Amino acid sequence: MQNCNNIEEVRTNINNIDEEIVKLIAQRGHFVKQAAKFKKDTADVKASKRVEEVILKNNTSLYLLNAGTQDLCRIEVIFKAAEIHSTIPLVATAVNDLLDSGTKNKTAFEIAESFDYYGAYLQTESNPDYTSVKLYTLNKHLAKTLPLLKEILTDAIFPADELETYKQQNYQRLKINNEKVDYLARKKFYGSIFSPQHPYGYEINEKHYAD
């Protein structure tokens, strides 16, 4: 793997990779369209033979999807722990976003460095209904990256400095969004349908980040 000498080389390499990703996505879309020609009904579209459900000992459902022959996998853990289940705005979202900010044994930097070493990628997602954590990793490194994912999910400590940085960054992002027409329009739209107490309807403001 190439070692860069300056930030411009880093950006150039990232741009080149992004271009390749876009090309691959376009190729995938081309074949997806072709697949539609061979699927006669909704049963074919669902491709149930590719999905297997396993019930774990703790009654958690695990769904296995064979999506191709590539030497990589995506593990997604979905939680019913979103804003709709919380009485305090932003708490569920912040918890999910900060899962990789530090554990009992690793700092945020060490966590990121560990995933980078194995070419893995961690992604968190939050919406009013659910939160999720996704791990993208090569199959051959799964035995190394899966314990890292487990550590993040079970031993996160949410360091005070990381929390403060998160609050400041999102406070600034909120200020910028409040100047965007699409953001304000979407906020007014949801506010006109749902009550201010509903997770879809309450309005996030600066005070929420201060609290």
CSV table of C-alpha atoms in Angstrom, one decimal, residues 60-62 74-80 96 99 122-125 130-135 146 149-150 153:
chain,number,residue,atom,x,y,z
A,60,THR,CA,-32.2,-12.5,19.1
A,61,SER,CA,-32.8,-13.0,15.4
A,62,LEU,CA,-29.8,-13.2,13.2
A,74,ARG,CA,-21.2,-6.5,6.3
A,75,ILE,CA,-22.4,-7.0,9.8
A,76,GLU,CA,-25.2,-4.8,10.9
A,77,VAL,CA,-26.5,-4.7,14.4
A,78,ILE,CA,-29.9,-3.0,14.7
A,79,PHE,CA,-31.2,-1.6,18.0
A,80,LYS,CA,-34.7,-0.5,19.1
A,96,ASN,CA,-24.9,5.6,18.9
A,99,LEU,CA,-19.9,4.2,20.5
A,122,LEU,CA,-17.3,1.1,10.9
A,123,GLN,CA,-20.5,3.1,10.3
A,124,THR,CA,-23.2,4.2,12.7
A,125,GLU,CA,-26.7,5.3,11.7
A,130,TYR,CA,-33.9,2.7,15.2
A,131,THR,CA,-30.1,2.9,15.5
A,132,SER,CA,-27.6,0.6,13.9
A,133,VAL,CA,-23.9,-0.1,13.8
A,134,LYS,CA,-22.4,-1.6,10.6
A,135,LEU,CA,-19.0,-3.3,10.2
A,146,LEU,CA,-15.5,-8.9,15.1
A,149,LEU,CA,-17.0,-4.6,17.2
A,150,LYS,CA,-18.1,-6.5,20.3
A,153,LEU,CA,-20.9,-2.4,21.8
